[in-house]
Coordinates of C-alpha atoms in Angstrom, one line a residue:
X1 CA 11.4 -6.8 -116.8
X2 CA 13.2 -4.2 -119.1
X3 CA 13.6 -0.8 -119.5
X4 CA 11.8 -0.5 -123.0
X5 CA 8.7 -1.7 -121.0
X6 CA 9.1 -0.3 -117.5
X7 CA 11.1 2.9 -118.2
X8 CA 9.6 4.1 -121.4
X9 CA 9.2 7.6 -120.0
X10 CA 12.0 8.0 -118.0
X11 CA 14.9 9.2 -120.7
X12 CA 16.2 11.6 -118.3
X13 CA 16.8 8.7 -115.7
X14 CA 18.4 6.4 -118.1
X15 CA 20.4 9.0 -119.2
X16 CA 22.1 9.8 -116.1
X17 CA 22.2 6.2 -114.9
X18 CA 24.4 5.2 -118.0
X19 CA 26.6 8.1 -117.5
X20 CA 27.3 7.6 -114.2
X21 CA 28.0 4.1 -115.0
X22 CA 30.8 5.0 -117.3
X23 CA 31.9 7.8 -114.6
X24 CA 32.1 4.6 -112.2
X25 CA 34.5 2.9 -114.7
X26 CA 36.6 6.0 -115.3
X27 CA 37.0 6.6 -111.3
X28 CA 37.6 2.3 -111.2
X29 CA 40.8 3.2 -113.9
X30 CA 42.0 5.9 -112.2
X31 CA 41.8 4.2 -108.8
X32 CA 44.1 1.1 -110.2
X33 CA 46.7 3.5 -112.0
X34 CA 47.1 5.3 -108.9
X35 CA 47.2 2.0 -106.9
X36 CA 49.7 0.7 -109.5
X37 CA 51.6 4.0 -108.6
X38 CA 52.1 3.1 -105.2
X39 CA 53.1 -0.2 -105.9
X40 CA 55.9 1.3 -108.1
X41 CA 56.9 3.8 -105.2
X42 CA 56.9 1.1 -102.5
X43 CA 58.8 -1.2 -104.8
X44 CA 61.5 1.4 -105.7
X45 CA 62.1 2.4 -101.6
X46 CA 62.5 -1.3 -101.4
X47 CA 65.2 -1.5 -103.7
X48 CA 66.8 1.5 -102.2
X49 CA 66.6 0.4 -98.8
X50 CA 68.5 -3.0 -100.0
X51 CA 70.9 -1.1 -101.7
X52 CA 71.7 0.9 -98.8
X53 CA 72.3 -1.9 -96.3
X54 CA 73.9 -4.2 -98.9
X55 CA 77.6 -4.8 -97.8
X56 CA 80.3 -4.8 -100.6
X57 CA 84.2 -5.0 -100.4
X58 CA 86.7 -7.5 -98.8
X59 CA 86.2 -6.9 -95.5
X60 CA 82.5 -7.3 -95.7
X61 CA 83.0 -10.3 -97.5
X62 CA 84.8 -11.5 -94.2
X63 CA 82.3 -10.6 -92.4
X64 CA 79.6 -12.5 -94.4
X65 CA 81.4 -15.8 -93.2
X66 CA 79.5 -15.2 -90.0
X67 CA 76.0 -16.7 -90.0
X68 CA 74.1 -14.0 -88.9
X69 CA 75.8 -11.3 -91.5
X70 CA 75.5 -13.9 -94.2
X71 CA 71.6 -14.5 -93.0
X72 CA 71.2 -10.5 -93.3
X73 CA 72.6 -10.4 -97.1
X74 CA 70.3 -13.1 -97.9
X75 CA 67.5 -11.0 -96.3
X76 CA 68.1 -8.6 -98.3
X77 CA 68.4 -10.5 -101.6
X78 CA 65.1 -11.8 -100.6
X79 CA 63.5 -8.4 -100.0
X80 CA 65.4 -6.9 -103.3
X81 CA 63.1 -10.1 -105.1
X82 CA 60.2 -9.2 -103.3
X83 CA 60.3 -5.4 -104.6
X84 CA 60.3 -7.1 -108.0
X85 CA 57.4 -8.9 -107.5
X86 CA 55.6 -5.4 -106.2
X87 CA 56.6 -4.5 -109.7
X88 CA 54.9 -7.0 -111.4
X89 CA 51.9 -6.3 -109.7
X90 CA 52.0 -2.7 -110.8
X91 CA 52.8 -3.8 -114.6
X92 CA 50.2 -6.6 -114.4
X93 CA 47.5 -4.2 -113.0
X94 CA 48.2 -1.6 -115.7
X95 CA 48.6 -4.0 -118.6
X96 CA 45.1 -6.2 -117.8
X97 CA 43.0 -3.8 -116.0
X98 CA 43.8 -0.4 -117.2
X99 CA 44.9 -0.7 -120.6
X100 CA 41.9 -3.1 -121.3
X101 CA 39.0 -1.1 -119.2
X102 CA 40.2 2.4 -120.9
X103 CA 39.8 0.8 -124.3
X104 CA 36.6 -1.0 -123.7
X105 CA 35.2 2.4 -121.8
X106 CA 35.8 4.1 -125.2
X107 CA 33.7 1.7 -127.1
X108 CA 30.8 2.2 -124.4
X109 CA 30.8 6.0 -124.9
X110 CA 30.6 5.8 -128.4
X111 CA 27.7 3.1 -128.5
X112 CA 25.9 5.3 -125.6
X113 CA 26.2 8.3 -127.8
X114 CA 24.9 6.6 -130.7
X115 CA 21.9 5.3 -128.7
X116 CA 20.8 8.6 -127.8
X117 CA 21.2 10.0 -130.9
X118 CA 18.5 7.7 -132.1
X119 CA 16.5 8.4 -129.5
X120 CA 16.5 12.1 -130.2
X121 CA 16.1 11.4 -133.9
X122 CA 12.8 9.6 -133.2
X123 CA 11.5 12.0 -131.0
X124 CA 12.1 14.9 -133.3
X125 CA 10.3 13.1 -136.2
X126 CA 7.3 12.5 -134.0
X127 CA 7.3 16.2 -133.1
X128 CA 7.4 17.0 -136.9
X129 CA 4.4 14.8 -137.5
X130 CA 2.5 16.2 -134.7
X131 CA 3.1 19.6 -136.2
X132 CA 1.7 18.3 -139.8
X133 CA -1.2 17.1 -137.6
X134 CA -1.7 20.3 -136.1
X135 CA -1.5 22.3 -139.4
X136 CA -3.9 20.0 -141.3
X137 CA -6.5 20.3 -138.2
X138 CA -6.1 24.0 -138.5
X139 CA -6.8 24.0 -142.1
X140 CA -9.7 21.7 -141.3
X141 CA -11.3 24.6 -138.8
X142 CA -10.7 27.5 -141.0
X143 CA -11.8 25.8 -144.4
X144 CA -15.0 24.7 -142.4
X145 CA -15.5 28.0 -141.1
X146 CA -15.4 29.5 -144.6
X147 CA -17.8 27.1 -145.9
X148 CA -20.2 27.9 -143.1
X149 CA -19.7 31.3 -143.8
X150 CA -20.3 30.7 -147.5
X151 CA -23.5 28.9 -147.2
X152 CA -24.9 31.3 -144.6
X153 CA -24.3 34.2 -147.0
X154 CA -25.9 32.0 -150.1
X155 CA -29.1 31.6 -147.9
X156 CA -29.2 35.2 -147.4
X157 CA -29.0 36.1 -150.9
X158 CA -31.7 33.3 -152.0
X159 CA -33.8 35.0 -149.2
X160 CA -33.1 38.5 -150.9
X161 CA -36.0 39.9 -153.0
X162 CA -33.9 42.2 -154.4
X163 CA -31.3 39.6 -155.6
X164 CA -30.8 38.5 -159.1
X165 CA -30.9 34.7 -160.3
X166 CA -27.1 35.4 -161.3
X167 CA -26.6 36.6 -157.6
X168 CA -28.1 33.7 -156.0
X169 CA -26.3 31.0 -158.4
X170 CA -22.9 32.9 -157.9
X171 CA -23.4 32.5 -154.1
X172 CA -24.3 28.6 -154.3
X173 CA -21.5 28.2 -156.5
X174 CA -19.1 29.6 -154.1
X175 CA -20.9 27.7 -150.9
X176 CA -20.3 24.7 -153.2
X177 CA -16.5 25.1 -153.8
X178 CA -16.1 26.3 -150.3
X179 CA -17.9 23.1 -149.1
X180 CA -15.7 20.7 -151.5
X181 CA -12.4 22.3 -149.9
X182 CA -13.2 22.0 -146.5
X183 CA -14.1 18.2 -147.4
X184 CA -10.7 17.7 -148.6
X185 CA -9.1 19.5 -145.8
X186 CA -11.4 17.0 -143.3
X187 CA -9.9 14.0 -145.6
X188 CA -6.5 15.3 -145.5
X189 CA -6.6 16.1 -141.4
X190 CA -8.0 12.4 -140.9
X191 CA -5.2 11.2 -143.0
X192 CA -2.3 13.0 -140.9
X193 CA -4.4 12.2 -137.6
X194 CA -4.4 8.3 -138.8
X195 CA -0.7 8.8 -139.6
X196 CA 0.3 10.4 -136.5
X197 CA -1.6 7.8 -134.5
X198 CA 0.4 5.1 -136.3
X199 CA 3.7 7.2 -135.8
X200 CA 3.1 7.6 -132.0
X201 CA 2.2 4.1 -131.3
X202 CA 5.3 3.0 -133.1
X203 CA 7.2 5.4 -131.3
X204 CA 6.0 4.3 -127.8
X205 CA 5.6 0.6 -128.3
X206 CA 8.1 -0.1 -130.7
X207 CA 11.1 2.2 -131.3
X208 CA 11.8 4.0 -127.9
X209 CA 11.2 0.3 -126.3
X210 CA 14.1 -1.2 -128.6
X211 CA 16.5 1.8 -127.9
X212 CA 16.1 1.8 -124.1
X213 CA 16.4 -2.0 -124.3
X214 CA 19.8 -1.5 -126.1
X215 CA 21.1 1.0 -123.7
X216 CA 20.0 -1.7 -120.7
X217 CA 22.1 -4.3 -122.6
X218 CA 24.8 -1.8 -123.0
X219 CA 24.7 -0.8 -119.2
X220 CA 24.3 -4.8 -118.0
X221 CA 27.8 -5.5 -120.0
X222 CA 29.2 -2.7 -118.5
X223 CA 28.5 -4.2 -115.0
X224 CA 29.6 -7.3 -116.1
X225 CA 32.8 -6.0 -117.5
X226 CA 33.5 -4.2 -114.6
X227 CA 32.8 -6.8 -112.1
X228 CA 35.6 -8.9 -113.8
X229 CA 37.9 -5.9 -113.5
X230 CA 37.3 -5.9 -109.9
X231 CA 38.1 -9.7 -109.9
X232 CA 41.1 -8.9 -111.4
X233 CA 42.3 -6.5 -109.1
X234 CA 42.3 -9.4 -106.9
X235 CA 43.8 -12.0 -109.1
X236 CA 46.7 -10.0 -110.0
X237 CA 48.1 -9.7 -106.6
X238 CA 47.1 -13.1 -105.7
X239 CA 49.3 -14.4 -108.3
X240 CA 52.3 -13.0 -106.4
X241 CA 51.5 -12.3 -103.0
X242 CA 49.8 -15.7 -101.6
X243 CA 50.3 -14.8 -97.9
X244 CA 47.3 -11.9 -98.2
X245 CA 45.0 -14.1 -100.4
X246 CA 42.3 -14.2 -97.7
X247 CA 42.0 -10.5 -97.8
X248 CA 42.1 -10.5 -101.7
X249 CA 39.4 -13.5 -101.8
X250 CA 37.0 -10.9 -100.0
X251 CA 37.3 -8.6 -102.7
X252 CA 36.8 -11.4 -105.3
X253 CA 34.2 -12.4 -103.6
X254 CA 32.8 -8.9 -103.5
X255 CA 33.0 -8.6 -107.5
X256 CA 31.3 -12.2 -107.9
X257 CA 28.3 -11.2 -105.8
X258 CA 27.7 -8.4 -108.4
X259 CA 24.4 -8.9 -110.6
X260 CA 23.6 -6.9 -113.3
X261 CA 20.0 -8.2 -113.5
X262 CA 19.8 -7.2 -109.9
X263 CA 21.2 -3.5 -110.9
X264 CA 18.7 -3.1 -113.4
X265 CA 15.7 -4.2 -111.0
X266 CA 16.6 -2.1 -108.6
X267 CA 16.7 1.0 -111.1
X268 CA 13.2 0.1 -112.5
X269 CA 11.8 -0.1 -109.0
X270 CA 13.2 3.0 -107.8
X271 CA 12.0 5.3 -111.0
X272 CA 9.1 3.4 -112.3
X273 CA 6.7 5.9 -112.7
X274 CA 3.1 3.8 -113.5
X275 CA 1.8 5.9 -116.0
X276 CA 0.3 4.6 -119.4
X277 CA 1.4 5.5 -122.8
X278 CA -0.6 8.0 -124.5
X279 CA -3.7 7.0 -125.7
X280 CA -4.9 7.7 -129.8
X281 CA -5.9 11.1 -130.5
X282 CA -9.6 11.2 -131.2
X283 CA -11.0 12.8 -134.3
X284 CA -12.5 16.0 -133.9
X285 CA -15.5 16.9 -136.7
X286 CA -15.8 20.6 -137.1
X287 CA -18.9 19.8 -139.7
X288 CA -20.6 18.5 -136.5
X289 CA -20.1 21.7 -134.5
X290 CA -17.7 19.8 -132.3
X291 CA -15.3 22.0 -130.2
X292 CA -11.9 21.1 -129.9
X293 CA -11.3 19.1 -126.9
X294 CA -8.4 19.9 -124.8
X295 CA -6.3 16.8 -123.9
X296 CA -3.9 15.7 -121.2
X297 CA -2.4 13.4 -123.6
X298 CA 0.9 13.9 -125.6
X299 CA -0.7 16.1 -128.2
X300 CA 0.4 19.5 -126.1
X301 CA 2.8 21.5 -127.7
X302 CA 6.7 20.3 -128.0
X303 CA 7.0 22.6 -124.6
X304 CA 5.9 19.6 -122.5
X305 CA 7.8 17.2 -124.4
X306 CA 10.9 19.3 -124.3
X307 CA 11.2 18.7 -120.4
X308 CA 11.0 14.8 -121.2
X309 CA 13.6 14.8 -123.8
X310 CA 16.3 17.4 -122.8
X311 CA 19.2 16.7 -125.5
X312 CA 21.1 19.6 -125.0
X313 CA 24.5 19.6 -123.2
X314 CA 26.8 22.2 -121.9
X315 CA 30.8 22.2 -122.8
X316 CA 33.6 23.2 -120.3
X317 CA 35.8 26.1 -121.9
X318 CA 39.0 24.7 -122.9
X319 CA 41.7 25.3 -120.0
X320 CA 44.2 28.5 -120.4
X321 CA 47.9 27.9 -121.0
X322 CA 48.8 30.5 -118.2
X323 CA 46.4 28.4 -115.8
X324 CA 44.1 31.7 -115.5
X325 CA 41.3 29.4 -115.2
X326 CA 42.3 27.9 -112.0
X327 CA 42.0 29.4 -108.4
X328 CA 44.9 31.6 -107.4
X329 CA 46.7 29.1 -105.2
X330 CA 46.3 26.3 -107.6
X331 CA 47.3 28.7 -110.6
X332 CA 50.5 29.7 -108.7
X333 CA 51.3 26.1 -107.8
X334 CA 50.9 25.0 -111.4
X335 CA 53.2 27.9 -113.0
X336 CA 55.7 27.1 -110.3
X337 CA 55.7 23.4 -111.3
X338 CA 55.7 24.6 -114.9
X339 CA 58.8 26.9 -114.3
X340 CA 61.0 23.9 -112.6
X341 CA 60.2 21.6 -115.5
X342 CA 61.3 24.4 -117.9
X343 CA 64.2 25.0 -115.6
X344 CA 65.5 21.4 -115.7
X345 CA 65.0 20.8 -119.3
X346 CA 67.0 24.2 -119.9
X347 CA 69.9 23.2 -117.4
X348 CA 69.8 19.7 -119.5
X349 CA 70.5 21.4 -122.8
X350 CA 72.9 24.2 -121.2
X351 CA 75.3 20.7 -120.4
X352 CA 74.5 19.1 -123.9
X353 CA 75.7 22.5 -125.2
X354 CA 78.8 22.8 -123.2
X355 CA 79.7 18.9 -124.1
X356 CA 79.3 19.7 -128.2
X357 CA 81.4 22.8 -127.6
X358 CA 84.0 20.7 -125.7
X359 CA 83.9 18.1 -128.3
X360 CA 84.1 20.5 -131.2
X361 CA 87.2 21.9 -129.6
X362 CA 88.8 18.9 -129.2
X363 CA 88.2 17.6 -132.8
X364 CA 89.8 21.1 -133.7
X365 CA 92.6 20.2 -132.5
X366 CA 92.9 16.5 -133.3
X367 CA 91.2 16.3 -136.6
X368 CA 91.9 12.5 -137.0
X369 CA 89.2 11.9 -134.0
X370 CA 86.4 13.6 -136.1
X371 CA 85.1 16.7 -138.1
X372 CA 84.2 19.4 -136.4
X373 CA 81.8 20.9 -138.7
X374 CA 79.6 17.4 -138.3
X375 CA 78.7 19.1 -134.9
X376 CA 77.3 22.1 -136.3
X377 CA 73.8 21.0 -137.0
X378 CA 73.7 19.8 -133.2
X379 CA 75.1 22.9 -132.0
X380 CA 72.5 25.0 -133.7
X381 CA 69.8 22.7 -132.7
X382 CA 70.8 22.9 -129.1
X383 CA 71.0 26.5 -129.2
X384 CA 67.7 27.1 -130.5
X385 CA 66.2 24.5 -128.0
X386 CA 68.0 26.7 -125.3
X387 CA 66.5 30.0 -126.9
X388 CA 62.8 28.4 -126.8
X389 CA 63.4 27.4 -123.2
X390 CA 64.6 30.6 -122.0
X391 CA 61.7 32.6 -123.6
X392 CA 59.2 29.8 -122.1
X393 CA 60.7 30.3 -118.6
X394 CA 60.3 34.2 -118.9
X395 CA 56.8 33.7 -120.1
X396 CA 56.2 31.6 -117.1
X397 CA 58.0 34.0 -114.8
X398 CA 55.9 36.8 -115.6
X399 CA 52.8 35.1 -115.1
X400 CA 54.0 33.9 -111.9
X401 CA 54.6 37.4 -110.7
X402 CA 51.0 38.4 -111.9
X403 CA 49.6 35.7 -109.9
X404 CA 51.6 36.6 -106.9
X405 CA 50.9 40.0 -107.0
X406 CA 53.3 42.2 -105.1
X407 CA 55.6 39.4 -103.7
X408 CA 58.9 38.4 -105.0
X409 CA 58.1 35.9 -107.7
X410 CA 62.0 35.1 -107.6
X411 CA 61.5 33.8 -104.1
X412 CA 58.5 31.6 -105.0
X413 CA 60.1 29.8 -107.7
X414 CA 62.9 28.7 -106.1
X415 CA 64.7 30.4 -102.7
X416 CA 67.6 28.2 -103.2
X417 CA 68.4 27.9 -106.6
X418 CA 71.2 30.3 -107.9
X419 CA 71.0 32.5 -111.0
X420 CA 73.3 33.8 -113.7
X421 CA 73.4 37.2 -115.0
X422 CA 70.5 36.8 -117.2
X423 CA 68.2 35.7 -114.1
X424 CA 68.0 31.8 -114.9
X425 CA 68.5 29.3 -112.7
X426 CA 71.7 27.5 -112.9
X427 CA 73.9 24.9 -110.7
X428 CA 77.4 25.2 -110.2
X429 CA 80.3 23.0 -108.2
X430 CA 81.8 24.1 -105.0
X431 CA 85.7 24.3 -105.8
X432 CA 86.1 23.6 -102.4
X433 CA 84.3 20.1 -102.6
X434 CA 86.8 17.4 -102.7
X435 CA 85.7 14.7 -105.4
X436 CA 86.2 10.9 -104.7
X437 CA 86.8 8.6 -107.5
X438 CA 84.1 6.6 -108.7
X439 CA 86.2 3.9 -110.5
X440 CA 89.1 2.7 -111.9
X441 CA 90.3 2.2 -115.6
X442 CA 93.5 1.3 -117.5
X443 CA 94.4 3.1 -120.8
X444 CA 94.7 0.9 -123.7
X445 CA 96.1 3.3 -126.4
X446 CA 98.4 6.6 -125.6
X447 CA 96.4 10.1 -126.2
X448 CA 98.0 13.3 -126.5
X449 CA 95.9 15.7 -125.2
X450 CA 96.6 19.1 -127.0
X451 CA 93.2 21.0 -126.3
X452 CA 92.0 22.9 -123.4
X453 CA 90.3 20.6 -120.8
X454 CA 92.1 17.2 -122.1
X455 CA 95.1 15.4 -120.9
X456 CA 97.9 12.9 -122.0
X457 CA 97.9 9.5 -121.1
X458 CA 99.9 6.7 -122.0
X459 CA 99.1 2.8 -123.0
X460 CA 98.9 0.6 -119.6
X461 CA 98.3 3.7 -117.2
X462 CA 96.1 3.5 -114.4
X463 CA 93.5 6.2 -114.4
X464 CA 90.7 7.1 -111.3
X465 CA 87.6 7.7 -113.2
X466 CA 86.0 11.0 -111.9
X467 CA 83.1 11.5 -114.0
X468 CA 81.6 8.9 -116.5
X469 CA 80.9 9.3 -119.9
X470 CA 77.5 11.1 -120.5
X471 CA 77.0 10.3 -123.9
X472 CA 79.6 12.6 -125.7
X473 CA 82.5 9.9 -126.0
X474 CA 84.2 11.8 -123.3
X475 CA 85.0 10.9 -119.4
X476 CA 86.8 12.9 -116.7
X477 CA 90.0 11.0 -114.8
X478 CA 92.6 11.5 -112.5
X479 CA 96.5 10.5 -113.1
X480 CA 98.8 9.3 -110.2
X481 CA 100.7 12.6 -110.5
X482 CA 97.3 14.7 -109.5
X483 CA 96.8 15.6 -113.2
X484 CA 92.8 15.6 -114.2
X485 CA 91.2 16.5 -117.5
X486 CA 89.2 14.5 -120.1
X487 CA 90.2 11.9 -122.6
X488 CA 88.3 9.6 -125.1
X489 CA 86.2 7.0 -123.4
X490 CA 87.2 4.4 -126.2
X491 CA 91.0 4.7 -125.3
X492 CA 90.3 3.0 -121.8
X493 CA 89.3 -0.1 -120.4
X494 CA 87.1 0.4 -117.1
X495 CA 88.1 -2.3 -114.5
X496 CA 90.9 -2.5 -112.1

């Protein structure tokens, strides 16, 4: 049993069924992605937990001499390794399932589109042939009516005693010409009818069944591949989590029980119509006075066929930049998230600009460290980026004000984040906050800090690190005398 033989008249059902199959693959890919994100989040929380409870330092090392302390430290080490296995699960699911299935899904979509286009083209060709048949039949009917009219006229003139011999011959000649034209139209109509019946048989018995069988093969291959994806979902975790193998074996068994043939058989049983294919169209001979016979076959106008072959589809409009296509609450959430994202980028750009200006000032005070003019392109690019981000921030804040109506958008954007004079979010350090050193370092060379914000150090001096190098080549340190400032990162060695 196959679709071409049993579902030859169920194009809509096959179209919807194959689309539903592709949608299921997309749903499964999305499910695995979200499952991977859960594993990543779980692993991150486990690592954070082990880091929080892991003891470091001399006193803690003494405590670890006790077996119960040492055992707890080993437990934390094992838990940290376990977190790594959860990360491995997430990575393997993304690579072996999501990436491969996504690529396979794109190929299936293109194949399905090609088969449906072939079916549409075949239907259009058959309808075009039917139109030619109808046109030939109408010409035959018209010409034969004219021939009968000419014959009646010739007989009337011949019986008219007042008609001349020339009139009678002319009428007979006209009648003969009309009859000959009707005979030609009859032959053309018969040829078109034979051609259409041949094309119709080919369409319903060969062409469409072949296309539907290809769609069936495509759908069964999709089912087999999806079944493999179900099994992979189990195998990935079974490889690293043997303790839950029994549960995952149930998932694998569910994937192994899938049968593409059984699915196809079920679809046939649910939607098989049982109708016979259209029979050949009978010849209608107008010369014998036969009236056109109405038929329930496929020679009805294309209006009936249009219901069997709906190929047109609607396309959704693209989403608007201001999210106006979303409901109000969803739009506000989208705008708020966009504002927070742009604000973070703006703060990062401002910090980068401050670091470049600071580096430029150091280079101007001490040219042997670098050329100040070499930083101008980066400073200019950063300034342009800041201007762009500020424009985007203002744009999204305006849209958010429109979305919330009379509410104060600044309260909606961020109730806790302070702002500068231009109304943009910024962060600042509390001057009363007492910082603790994050490490120690030893000066390798003597440095004379002559510019603002820098300090001088001597070779071999022990320093406390207050702020690490952020990529600009400078770090903030604290001297033993309480003096604090920036020095080149390359001038010191990190460590006690």
